[in-house]
């Protein structure tokens, strides 16, 4: 059995790093989803019991939408990081992490604590952090910024829904 030359081993190892990075970023995003789900295990029944505007989506829609959005959130960060060290994208990743933390905080505020006003403040901060993330990502990868557009639109829609529910239920 022959061994690959050292240069070939290094190239093979380097080619696996971006894939491992993508898997890690996906794991982080889906961990946020799982933690949010644990914080509000009966969110579907809570959502259905609320007074909602006529334009509110059905509760079954949130799971599929968020599943796709979390993948795009991870993939956008991957596009920013795949050819550069983390230290070179520290500011971009700090805002990416901040928007994920605010995303995670929203579910327990809204569903776990029934703090609709505080959840609205959180989602507004999330939108601001996401806007900065998109601007910073655009400098590194325009595609990465574009991948966050559906997420931003969904969060803007969710913020409007959060505000309406807050008004209808207080």
mmCIF file with all atom_site columns, N, CA, C and O in Angstrom, residues 80-90 93 140:
data_model
loop_
_atom_site.group_PDB
_atom_site.id
_atom_site.type_symbol
_atom_site.label_atom_id
_atom_site.label_alt_id
_atom_site.label_comp_id
_atom_site.label_asym_id
_atom_site.label_entity_id
_atom_site.label_seq_id
_atom_site.pdbx_PDB_ins_code
_atom_site.Cartn_x
_atom_site.Cartn_y
_atom_site.Cartn_z
_atom_site.occupancy
_atom_site.B_iso_or_equiv
_atom_site.pdbx_formal_charge
_atom_site.auth_seq_id
_atom_site.auth_comp_id
_atom_site.auth_asym_id
_atom_site.auth_atom_id
_atom_site.pdbx_PDB_model_num
ATOM 1  N N  . UNK A 1 80  ? -18.639 33.611 3.628  1.00 0.00 ? 80  UNK A N  1
ATOM 2  C CA . UNK A 1 80  ? -17.760 34.654 4.142  1.00 0.00 ? 80  UNK A CA 1
ATOM 3  C C  . UNK A 1 80  ? -16.471 34.061 4.707  1.00 0.00 ? 80  UNK A C  1
ATOM 4  O O  . UNK A 1 80  ? -15.402 34.644 4.569  1.00 0.00 ? 80  UNK A O  1
ATOM 5  N N  . UNK A 1 81  ? -16.571 32.891 5.322  1.00 0.00 ? 81  UNK A N  1
ATOM 6  C CA . UNK A 1 81  ? -15.434 32.306 6.031  1.00 0.00 ? 81  UNK A CA 1
ATOM 7  C C  . UNK A 1 81  ? -14.620 31.283 5.256  1.00 0.00 ? 81  UNK A C  1
ATOM 8  O O  . UNK A 1 81  ? -13.487 31.000 5.636  1.00 0.00 ? 81  UNK A O  1
ATOM 9  N N  . UNK A 1 82  ? -15.134 30.722 4.212  1.00 0.00 ? 82  UNK A N  1
ATOM 10 C CA . UNK A 1 82  ? -14.513 29.528 3.627  1.00 0.00 ? 82  UNK A CA 1
ATOM 11 C C  . UNK A 1 82  ? -13.101 29.736 3.095  1.00 0.00 ? 82  UNK A C  1
ATOM 12 O O  . UNK A 1 82  ? -12.323 28.801 3.066  1.00 0.00 ? 82  UNK A O  1
ATOM 13 N N  . UNK A 1 83  ? -12.747 30.932 2.682  1.00 0.00 ? 83  UNK A N  1
ATOM 14 C CA . UNK A 1 83  ? -11.411 31.162 2.132  1.00 0.00 ? 83  UNK A CA 1
ATOM 15 C C  . UNK A 1 83  ? -10.575 32.111 2.987  1.00 0.00 ? 83  UNK A C  1
ATOM 16 O O  . UNK A 1 83  ? -9.574  32.646 2.515  1.00 0.00 ? 83  UNK A O  1
ATOM 17 N N  . UNK A 1 84  ? -10.985 32.323 4.219  1.00 0.00 ? 84  UNK A N  1
ATOM 18 C CA . UNK A 1 84  ? -10.233 33.227 5.080  1.00 0.00 ? 84  UNK A CA 1
ATOM 19 C C  . UNK A 1 84  ? -10.311 32.741 6.516  1.00 0.00 ? 84  UNK A C  1
ATOM 20 O O  . UNK A 1 84  ? -11.270 32.092 6.899  1.00 0.00 ? 84  UNK A O  1
ATOM 21 N N  . UNK A 1 85  ? -9.332  33.083 7.308  1.00 0.00 ? 85  UNK A N  1
ATOM 22 C CA . UNK A 1 85  ? -9.377  32.696 8.721  1.00 0.00 ? 85  UNK A CA 1
ATOM 23 C C  . UNK A 1 85  ? -10.435 33.506 9.470  1.00 0.00 ? 85  UNK A C  1
ATOM 24 O O  . UNK A 1 85  ? -10.805 34.605 9.049  1.00 0.00 ? 85  UNK A O  1
ATOM 25 N N  . UNK A 1 86  ? -10.905 32.948 10.547 1.00 0.00 ? 86  UNK A N  1
ATOM 26 C CA . UNK A 1 86  ? -11.927 33.608 11.374 1.00 0.00 ? 86  UNK A CA 1
ATOM 27 C C  . UNK A 1 86  ? -11.466 34.998 11.797 1.00 0.00 ? 86  UNK A C  1
ATOM 28 O O  . UNK A 1 86  ? -12.258 35.942 11.809 1.00 0.00 ? 86  UNK A O  1
ATOM 29 N N  . UNK A 1 87  ? -10.201 35.141 12.129 1.00 0.00 ? 87  UNK A N  1
ATOM 30 C CA . UNK A 1 87  ? -9.678  36.439 12.573 1.00 0.00 ? 87  UNK A CA 1
ATOM 31 C C  . UNK A 1 87  ? -9.856  37.525 11.508 1.00 0.00 ? 87  UNK A C  1
ATOM 32 O O  . UNK A 1 87  ? -10.035 38.693 11.840 1.00 0.00 ? 87  UNK A O  1
ATOM 33 N N  . UNK A 1 88  ? -9.853  37.139 10.251 1.00 0.00 ? 88  UNK A N  1
ATOM 34 C CA . UNK A 1 88  ? -10.012 38.110 9.162  1.00 0.00 ? 88  UNK A CA 1
ATOM 35 C C  . UNK A 1 88  ? -11.465 38.536 8.971  1.00 0.00 ? 88  UNK A C  1
ATOM 36 O O  . UNK A 1 88  ? -11.732 39.506 8.270  1.00 0.00 ? 88  UNK A O  1
ATOM 37 N N  . UNK A 1 89  ? -12.383 37.824 9.590  1.00 0.00 ? 89  UNK A N  1
ATOM 38 C CA . UNK A 1 89  ? -13.808 38.147 9.461  1.00 0.00 ? 89  UNK A CA 1
ATOM 39 C C  . UNK A 1 89  ? -14.446 38.272 10.851 1.00 0.00 ? 89  UNK A C  1
ATOM 40 O O  . UNK A 1 89  ? -15.612 37.963 11.033 1.00 0.00 ? 89  UNK A O  1
ATOM 41 N N  . UNK A 1 90  ? -13.665 38.735 11.794 1.00 0.00 ? 90  UNK A N  1
ATOM 42 C CA . UNK A 1 90  ? -14.131 38.808 13.190 1.00 0.00 ? 90  UNK A CA 1
ATOM 43 C C  . UNK A 1 90  ? -15.381 39.682 13.337 1.00 0.00 ? 90  UNK A C  1
ATOM 44 O O  . UNK A 1 90  ? -16.342 39.295 13.981 1.00 0.00 ? 90  UNK A O  1
ATOM 45 N N  . UNK A 1 93  ? -18.488 38.048 11.762 1.00 0.00 ? 93  UNK A N  1
ATOM 46 C CA . UNK A 1 93  ? -18.983 36.905 12.529 1.00 0.00 ? 93  UNK A CA 1
ATOM 47 C C  . UNK A 1 93  ? -19.522 37.322 13.892 1.00 0.00 ? 93  UNK A C  1
ATOM 48 O O  . UNK A 1 93  ? -20.412 36.666 14.436 1.00 0.00 ? 93  UNK A O  1
ATOM 49 N N  . UNK A 1 140 ? -17.555 41.065 1.728  1.00 0.00 ? 140 UNK A N  1
ATOM 50 C CA . UNK A 1 140 ? -16.788 39.820 1.557  1.00 0.00 ? 140 UNK A CA 1
ATOM 51 C C  . UNK A 1 140 ? -17.352 38.933 0.456  1.00 0.00 ? 140 UNK A C  1
ATOM 52 O O  . UNK A 1 140 ? -16.612 38.276 -0.258 1.00 0.00 ? 140 UNK A O  1
#
